[in-house]
C-alpha cells in the first residue's frame, strides 16, 4: 500500500544546544544550522535569528534544564527543514506521589464500592410462607 502526503512534519530534539550558546546572530536575519542525527544523516535548517536569540535566552533562564526542539516541514530531496521554528521547553520534574499514611492515622474505610451520588436502588425480596399440615 502506498499513501501520499502533502508534507512531512519533523520534530528534532536538540541534545547539544549548550555548546552553541555563544553563536553571534546580531546583524543577520537568518541563522543556518545543520542538524546531525544519531546515524550521521544531516539536515540543513534556516532559523530566524531573532527566534534563535530568544531560544538561547530561554535556555539560559532555565539554567540548561530545558528541551530545545526544532520543527518544520521536511524536504527529503533537498535534505532541509523548511519553515522551521525553534522552541525551548522547561523540564519540569515529575510529581512525587504522596507517602502512604502510617498505621496510627485513621483512614476511612469504604464499605459501599459505588459512589453515594448515584440514585438509590431498593430491592424487595418476596417471602414465601409455606404451611405444613400437622397431623
GROMACS .gro file of N, CA and C in nm:
model
  405
    1UNK      N    1   0.085  -0.116   0.000
    1UNK     CA    2   0.000   0.000   0.000
    1UNK      C    3   0.090   0.123   0.000
    2UNK      N    4   0.052   0.222  -0.080
    2UNK     CA    5   0.126   0.348  -0.087
    2UNK      C    6   0.032   0.461  -0.048
    3UNK      N    7   0.076   0.541   0.046
    3UNK     CA    8  -0.002   0.656   0.091
    3UNK      C    9   0.070   0.783   0.047
    4UNK      N   10  -0.006   0.884   0.009
    4UNK     CA   11   0.053   1.010  -0.033
    4UNK      C   12   0.028   1.116   0.074
    5UNK      N   13   0.124   1.205   0.087
    5UNK     CA   14   0.113   1.314   0.184
    5UNK      C   15   0.155   1.444   0.119
    6UNK      N   16   0.091   1.552   0.159
    6UNK     CA   17   0.131   1.683   0.108
    6UNK      C   18   0.269   1.720   0.160
    7UNK      N   19   0.285   1.711   0.291
    7UNK     CA   20   0.412   1.746   0.354
    7UNK      C   21   0.443   1.646   0.464
    8UNK      N   22   0.567   1.640   0.499
    8UNK     CA   23   0.611   1.561   0.613
    8UNK      C   24   0.660   1.657   0.720
    9UNK      N   25   0.605   1.644   0.838
    9UNK     CA   26   0.647   1.728   0.950
    9UNK      C   27   0.756   1.655   1.027
   10UNK      N   28   0.852   1.732   1.074
   10UNK     CA   29   0.961   1.673   1.150
   10UNK      C   30   0.983   1.753   1.278
   11UNK      N   31   1.014   1.681   1.383
   11UNK     CA   32   1.047   1.743   1.511
   11UNK      C   33   1.180   1.684   1.557
   12UNK      N   34   1.275   1.770   1.581
   12UNK     CA   35   1.408   1.725   1.624
   12UNK      C   36   1.437   1.781   1.762
   13UNK      N   37   1.471   1.693   1.855
   13UNK     CA   38   1.510   1.734   1.989
   13UNK      C   39   1.662   1.751   1.988
   14UNK      N   40   1.707   1.872   2.015
   14UNK     CA   41   1.849   1.904   2.008
   14UNK      C   42   1.915   1.866   2.141
   15UNK      N   43   2.022   1.788   2.132
   15UNK     CA   44   2.086   1.736   2.253
   15UNK      C   45   2.211   1.813   2.297
   16UNK      N   46   2.266   1.898   2.208
   16UNK     CA   47   2.390   1.968   2.243
   16UNK      C   48   2.377   2.120   2.229
   17UNK      N   49   2.261   2.172   2.261
   17UNK     CA   50   2.236   2.316   2.243
   17UNK      C   51   2.328   2.400   2.330
   18UNK      N   52   2.365   2.351   2.447
   18UNK     CA   53   2.450   2.430   2.537
   18UNK      C   54   2.587   2.459   2.476
   19UNK      N   55   2.628   2.386   2.374
   19UNK     CA   56   2.758   2.410   2.310
   19UNK      C   57   2.751   2.523   2.207
   20UNK      N   58   2.629   2.569   2.175
   20UNK     CA   59   2.612   2.669   2.069
   20UNK      C   60   2.548   2.797   2.121
   21UNK      N   61   2.563   2.827   2.248
   21UNK     CA   62   2.502   2.945   2.307
   21UNK      C   63   2.575   3.074   2.271
   22UNK      N   64   2.701   3.064   2.230
   22UNK     CA   65   2.779   3.184   2.201
   22UNK      C   66   2.778   3.223   2.053
   23UNK      N   67   2.691   3.165   1.974
   23UNK     CA   68   2.682   3.197   1.831
   23UNK      C   69   2.634   3.340   1.814
   24UNK      N   70   2.708   3.420   1.738
   24UNK     CA   71   2.673   3.561   1.718
   24UNK      C   72   2.575   3.573   1.602
   25UNK      N   73   2.454   3.617   1.632
   25UNK     CA   74   2.349   3.629   1.530
   25UNK      C   75   2.308   3.774   1.508
   26UNK      N   76   2.370   3.867   1.576
   26UNK     CA   77   2.334   4.009   1.562
   26UNK      C   78   2.372   4.056   1.423
   27UNK      N   79   2.278   4.124   1.356
   27UNK     CA   80   2.304   4.176   1.222
   27UNK      C   81   2.261   4.083   1.110
   28UNK      N   82   2.229   3.959   1.141
   28UNK     CA   83   2.183   3.867   1.036
   28UNK      C   84   2.036   3.834   1.060
   29UNK      N   85   1.964   3.813   0.953
   29UNK     CA   86   1.822   3.781   0.966
   29UNK      C   87   1.800   3.631   0.981
   30UNK      N   88   1.891   3.553   0.928
   30UNK     CA   89   1.875   3.407   0.928
   30UNK      C   90   1.999   3.340   0.983
   31UNK      N   91   1.976   3.237   1.065
   31UNK     CA   92   2.084   3.155   1.117
   31UNK      C   93   2.071   3.019   1.049
   32UNK      N   94   2.173   2.977   0.978
   32UNK     CA   95   2.170   2.847   0.911
   32UNK      C   96   2.245   2.747   0.998
   33UNK      N   97   2.177   2.640   1.036
   33UNK     CA   98   2.238   2.536   1.118
   33UNK      C   99   2.222   2.402   1.048
   34UNK      N  100   2.304   2.309   1.086
   34UNK     CA  101   2.295   2.172   1.034
   34UNK      C  102   2.265   2.081   1.152
   35UNK      N  103   2.160   2.001   1.136
   35UNK     CA  104   2.124   1.904   1.239
   35UNK      C  105   2.175   1.768   1.195
   36UNK      N  106   2.249   1.702   1.282
   36UNK     CA  107   2.303   1.569   1.254
   36UNK      C  108   2.235   1.470   1.347
   37UNK      N  109   2.177   1.364   1.290
   37UNK     CA  110   2.110   1.265   1.374
   37UNK      C  111   2.209   1.157   1.418
   38UNK      N  112   2.161   1.061   1.494
   38UNK     CA  113   2.250   0.959   1.551
   38UNK      C  114   2.310   0.867   1.446
   39UNK      N  115   2.252   0.862   1.324
   39UNK     CA  116   2.307   0.777   1.219
   39UNK      C  117   2.401   0.854   1.126
   40UNK      N  118   2.418   0.985   1.152
   40UNK     CA  119   2.507   1.066   1.069
   40UNK      C  120   2.433   1.142   0.959
   41UNK      N  121   2.304   1.126   0.948
   41UNK     CA  122   2.227   1.200   0.848
   41UNK      C  123   2.222   1.347   0.882
   42UNK      N  124   2.232   1.431   0.780
   42UNK     CA  125   2.237   1.575   0.803
   42UNK      C  126   2.120   1.644   0.734
   43UNK      N  127   2.065   1.745   0.804
   43UNK     CA  128   1.959   1.828   0.751
   43UNK      C  129   1.996   1.974   0.773
   44UNK      N  130   1.979   2.057   0.670
   44UNK     CA  131   2.006   2.199   0.682
   44UNK      C  132   1.877   2.268   0.727
   45UNK      N  133   1.893   2.365   0.818
   45UNK     CA  134   1.779   2.436   0.873
   45UNK      C  135   1.812   2.585   0.874
   46UNK      N  136   1.716   2.666   0.827
   46UNK     CA  137   1.730   2.811   0.835
   46UNK      C  138   1.633   2.861   0.940
   47UNK      N  139   1.688   2.921   1.045
   47UNK     CA  140   1.607   2.973   1.155
   47UNK      C  141   1.616   3.125   1.158
   48UNK      N  142   1.510   3.187   1.204
   48UNK     CA  143   1.511   3.331   1.226
   48UNK      C  144   1.612   3.360   1.336
   49UNK      N  145   1.699   3.460   1.314
   49UNK     CA  146   1.800   3.491   1.415
   49UNK      C  147   1.735   3.542   1.544
   50UNK      N  148   1.623   3.611   1.530
   50UNK     CA  149   1.552   3.660   1.649
   50UNK      C  150   1.500   3.543   1.733
   51UNK      N  151   1.440   3.442   1.668
   51UNK     CA  152   1.389   3.327   1.744
   51UNK      C  153   1.503   3.246   1.803
   52UNK      N  154   1.618   3.242   1.733
   52UNK     CA  155   1.734   3.171   1.788
   52UNK      C  156   1.784   3.242   1.914
   53UNK      N  157   1.791   3.376   1.910
   53UNK     CA  158   1.836   3.451   2.028
   53UNK      C  159   1.739   3.432   2.144
   54UNK      N  160   1.609   3.430   2.115
   54UNK     CA  161   1.509   3.406   2.220
   54UNK      C  162   1.526   3.266   2.279
   55UNK      N  163   1.557   3.168   2.195
   55UNK     CA  164   1.578   3.032   2.244
   55UNK      C  165   1.700   3.026   2.334
   56UNK      N  166   1.806   3.095   2.295
   56UNK     CA  167   1.928   3.098   2.378
   56UNK      C  168   1.897   3.163   2.513
   57UNK      N  169   1.823   3.274   2.511
   57UNK     CA  170   1.789   3.343   2.636
   57UNK      C  171   1.702   3.255   2.726
   58UNK      N  172   1.605   3.185   2.667
   58UNK     CA  173   1.519   3.097   2.747
   58UNK      C  174   1.599   2.981   2.804
   59UNK      N  175   1.690   2.925   2.725
   59UNK     CA  176   1.773   2.814   2.771
   59UNK      C  177   1.859   2.857   2.889
   60UNK      N  178   1.915   2.978   2.881
   60UNK     CA  179   1.996   3.029   2.992
   60UNK      C  180   1.910   3.059   3.113
   61UNK      N  181   1.788   3.109   3.090
   61UNK     CA  182   1.697   3.140   3.201
   61UNK      C  183   1.662   3.014   3.279
   62UNK      N  184   1.648   2.902   3.209
   62UNK     CA  185   1.615   2.775   3.274
   62UNK      C  186   1.739   2.701   3.322
   63UNK      N  187   1.855   2.766   3.318
   63UNK     CA  188   1.983   2.709   3.361
   63UNK      C  189   2.015   2.577   3.290
   64UNK      N  190   1.978   2.567   3.164
   64UNK     CA  191   2.007   2.446   3.087
   64UNK      C  192   1.913   2.331   3.116
   65UNK      N  193   1.817   2.350   3.206
   65UNK     CA  194   1.721   2.244   3.239
   65UNK      C  195   1.601   2.257   3.146
   66UNK      N  196   1.626   2.239   3.015
   66UNK     CA  197   1.521   2.259   2.916
   66UNK      C  198   1.546   2.170   2.795
   67UNK      N  199   1.438   2.145   2.722
   67UNK     CA  200   1.447   2.072   2.596
   67UNK      C  201   1.438   2.173   2.482
   68UNK      N  202   1.528   2.162   2.386
   68UNK     CA  203   1.529   2.250   2.269
   68UNK      C  204   1.478   2.169   2.151
   69UNK      N  205   1.375   2.223   2.085
   69UNK     CA  206   1.307   2.150   1.979
   69UNK      C  207   1.303   2.234   1.853
   70UNK      N  208   1.347   2.176   1.742
   70UNK     CA  209   1.337   2.239   1.610
   70UNK      C  210   1.235   2.158   1.531
   71UNK      N  211   1.138   2.227   1.472
   71UNK     CA  212   1.037   2.156   1.395
   71UNK      C  213   1.005   2.233   1.268
   72UNK      N  214   0.952   2.160   1.170
   72UNK     CA  215   0.916   2.222   1.042
   72UNK      C  216   0.878   2.116   0.942
   73UNK      N  217   0.878   2.155   0.814
   73UNK     CA  218   0.843   2.065   0.705
   73UNK      C  219   0.970   2.004   0.645
   74UNK      N  220   0.970   1.874   0.632
   74UNK     CA  221   1.087   1.804   0.581
   74UNK      C  222   1.084   1.800   0.429
   75UNK      N  223   1.193   1.844   0.366
   75UNK     CA  224   1.211   1.833   0.221
   75UNK      C  225   1.320   1.728   0.201
   76UNK      N  226   1.278   1.606   0.174
   76UNK     CA  227   1.374   1.495   0.165
   76UNK      C  228   1.469   1.512   0.047
   77UNK      N  229   1.421   1.566  -0.066
   77UNK     CA  230   1.506   1.581  -0.184
   77UNK      C  231   1.620   1.680  -0.158
   78UNK      N  232   1.589   1.791  -0.091
   78UNK     CA  233   1.690   1.893  -0.064
   78UNK      C  234   1.761   1.871   0.069
   79UNK      N  235   1.714   1.774   0.150
   79UNK     CA  236   1.770   1.744   0.282
   79UNK      C  237   1.767   1.869   0.370
   80UNK      N  238   1.650   1.936   0.371
   80UNK     CA  239   1.633   2.056   0.451
   80UNK      C  240   1.504   2.048   0.531
   81UNK      N  241   1.496   2.134   0.633
   81UNK     CA  242   1.372   2.154   0.707
   81UNK      C  243   1.326   2.295   0.674
   82UNK      N  244   1.212   2.304   0.605
   82UNK     CA  245   1.158   2.434   0.564
   82UNK      C  246   1.061   2.486   0.669
   83UNK      N  247   1.044   2.617   0.672
   83UNK     CA  248   0.953   2.684   0.765
   83UNK      C  249   0.979   2.637   0.909
   84UNK      N  250   1.106   2.631   0.943
   84UNK     CA  251   1.146   2.577   1.072
   84UNK      C  252   1.130   2.679   1.184
   85UNK      N  253   1.102   2.628   1.301
   85UNK     CA  254   1.093   2.708   1.422
   85UNK      C  255   1.170   2.640   1.532
   86UNK      N  256   1.206   2.717   1.633
   86UNK     CA  257   1.280   2.662   1.746
   86UNK      C  258   1.209   2.704   1.874
   87UNK      N  259   1.190   2.609   1.963
   87UNK     CA  260   1.126   2.638   2.091
   87UNK      C  261   1.208   2.575   2.203
   88UNK      N  262   1.193   2.632   2.322
   88UNK     CA  263   1.260   2.580   2.441
   88UNK      C  264   1.153   2.553   2.546
   89UNK      N  265   1.148   2.431   2.595
   89UNK     CA  266   1.051   2.393   2.697
   89UNK      C  267   1.125   2.353   2.824
   90UNK      N  268   1.086   2.415   2.933
   90UNK     CA  269   1.150   2.383   3.060
   90UNK      C  270   1.113   2.241   3.102
   91UNK      N  271   1.213   2.169   3.150
   91UNK     CA  272   1.189   2.034   3.203
   91UNK      C  273   1.136   2.048   3.345
   92UNK      N  274   1.018   1.994   3.367
   92UNK     CA  275   0.955   2.001   3.498
   92UNK      C  276   0.966   1.864   3.562
   93UNK      N  277   1.017   1.857   3.685
   93UNK     CA  278   1.028   1.726   3.748
   93UNK      C  279   0.890   1.664   3.770
   94UNK      N  280   0.886   1.534   3.760
   94UNK     CA  281   0.760   1.463   3.781
   94UNK      C  282   0.717   1.477   3.927
   95UNK      N  283   0.587   1.484   3.945
   95UNK     CA  284   0.533   1.497   4.079
   95UNK      C  285   0.562   1.370   4.159
   96UNK      N  286   0.605   1.390   4.282
   96UNK     CA  287   0.634   1.278   4.370
   96UNK      C  288   0.503   1.238   4.438
   97UNK      N  289   0.466   1.110   4.432
   97UNK     CA  290   0.341   1.069   4.496
   97UNK      C  291   0.348   1.088   4.647
   98UNK      N  292   0.232   1.116   4.705
   98UNK     CA  293   0.227   1.135   4.850
   98UNK      C  294   0.258   1.004   4.920
   99UNK      N  295   0.328   1.011   5.032
   99UNK     CA  296   0.360   0.887   5.105
   99UNK      C  297   0.234   0.825   5.163
  100UNK      N  298   0.238   0.695   5.179
  100UNK     CA  299   0.127   0.621   5.239
  100UNK      C  300   0.122   0.656   5.387
  101UNK      N  301   0.002   0.689   5.437
  101UNK     CA  302  -0.006   0.726   5.578
  101UNK      C  303   0.033   0.610   5.669
  102UNK      N  304   0.089   0.645   5.784
  102UNK     CA  305   0.129   0.541   5.878
  102UNK      C  306   0.006   0.480   5.946
  103UNK      N  307   0.027   0.371   6.018
  103UNK     CA  308  -0.082   0.295   6.079
  103UNK      C  309  -0.156   0.373   6.186
  104UNK      N  310  -0.092   0.472   6.248
  104UNK     CA  311  -0.158   0.544   6.354
  104UNK      C  312  -0.254   0.652   6.303
  105UNK      N  313  -0.259   0.672   6.174
  105UNK     CA  314  -0.350   0.770   6.115
  105UNK      C  315  -0.478   0.698   6.076
  106UNK      N  316  -0.591   0.754   6.113
  106UNK     CA  317  -0.719   0.691   6.080
  106UNK      C  318  -0.749   0.712   5.932
  107UNK      N  319  -0.770   0.602   5.863
  107UNK     CA  320  -0.803   0.606   5.722
  107UNK      C  321  -0.947   0.558   5.707
  108UNK      N  322  -1.033   0.637   5.643
  108UNK     CA  323  -1.171   0.592   5.629
  108UNK      C  324  -1.180   0.468   5.540
  109UNK      N  325  -1.266   0.380   5.578
  109UNK     CA  326  -1.286   0.256   5.504
  109UNK      C  327  -1.419   0.266   5.431
  110UNK      N  328  -1.416   0.244   5.304
  110UNK     CA  329  -1.539   0.249   5.225
  110UNK      C  330  -1.602   0.111   5.224
  111UNK      N  331  -1.726   0.104   5.266
  111UNK     CA  332  -1.795  -0.025   5.265
  111UNK      C  333  -1.877  -0.042   5.141
  112UNK      N  334  -1.922   0.068   5.080
  112UNK     CA  335  -2.001   0.063   4.959
  112UNK      C  336  -1.910   0.097   4.841
  113UNK      N  337  -1.889   0.003   4.748
  113UNK     CA  338  -1.798   0.031   4.638
  113UNK      C  339  -1.854   0.134   4.539
  114UNK      N  340  -1.983   0.157   4.538
  114UNK     CA  341  -2.043   0.252   4.446
  114UNK      C  342  -2.048   0.390   4.511
  115UNK      N  343  -2.033   0.495   4.432
  115UNK     CA  344  -2.038   0.629   4.490
  115UNK      C  345  -2.178   0.663   4.541
  116UNK      N  346  -2.182   0.753   4.637
  116UNK     CA  347  -2.307   0.790   4.700
  116UNK      C  348  -2.392   0.877   4.608
  117UNK      N  349  -2.334   0.934   4.505
  117UNK     CA  350  -2.405   1.027   4.419
  117UNK      C  351  -2.505   0.960   4.326
  118UNK      N  352  -2.505   0.829   4.318
  118UNK     CA  353  -2.598   0.761   4.228
  118UNK      C  354  -2.737   0.754   4.291
  119UNK      N  355  -2.838   0.725   4.211
  119UNK     CA  356  -2.975   0.713   4.261
  119UNK      C  357  -2.986   0.589   4.348
  120UNK      N  358  -3.067   0.595   4.454
  120UNK     CA  359  -3.080   0.479   4.541
  120UNK      C  360  -3.157   0.367   4.472
  121UNK      N  361  -3.117   0.246   4.498
  121UNK     CA  362  -3.182   0.128   4.443
  121UNK      C  363  -3.243   0.051   4.559
  122UNK      N  364  -3.372   0.023   4.547
  122UNK     CA  365  -3.442  -0.050   4.653
  122UNK      C  366  -3.475  -0.188   4.598
  123UNK      N  367  -3.436  -0.290   4.671
  123UNK     CA  368  -3.464  -0.427   4.632
  123UNK      C  369  -3.562  -0.486   4.732
  124UNK      N  370  -3.669  -0.542   4.679
  124UNK     CA  371  -3.770  -0.605   4.765
  124UNK      C  372  -3.767  -0.754   4.737
  125UNK      N  373  -3.749  -0.830   4.843
  125UNK     CA  374  -3.749  -0.975   4.830
  125UNK      C  375  -3.883  -1.027   4.878
  126UNK      N  376  -3.941  -1.112   4.798
  126UNK     CA  377  -4.069  -1.171   4.838
  126UNK      C  378  -4.043  -1.287   4.932
  127UNK      N  379  -4.131  -1.298   5.028
  127UNK     CA  380  -4.117  -1.403   5.126
  127UNK      C  381  -4.229  -1.504   5.101
  128UNK      N  382  -4.195  -1.626   5.082
  128UNK     CA  383  -4.294  -1.732   5.065
  128UNK      C  384  -4.315  -1.802   5.196
  129UNK      N  385  -4.438  -1.811   5.235
  129UNK     CA  386  -4.469  -1.883   5.358
  129UNK      C  387  -4.539  -2.012   5.319
  130UNK      N  388  -4.486  -2.118   5.360
  130UNK     CA  389  -4.544  -2.249   5.331
  130UNK      C  390  -4.607  -2.304   5.459
  131UNK      N  391  -4.727  -2.345   5.445
  131UNK     CA  392  -4.792  -2.408   5.561
  131UNK      C  393  -4.775  -2.557   5.551
  132UNK      N  394  -4.723  -2.611   5.653
  132UNK     CA  395  -4.704  -2.755   5.657
  132UNK      C  396  -4.813  -2.811   5.748
  133UNK      N  397  -4.894  -2.901   5.690
  133UNK     CA  398  -5.000  -2.957   5.772
  133UNK      C  399  -4.942  -3.042   5.885
  134UNK      N  400  -5.000  -3.026   5.998
  134UNK     CA  401  -4.957  -3.108   6.112
  134UNK      C  402  -5.059  -3.220   6.132
  135UNK      N  403  -5.016  -3.334   6.159
  135UNK     CA  404  -5.110  -3.445   6.174
  135UNK      C  405  -5.140  -3.483   6.313
   0.00000   0.00000   0.00000
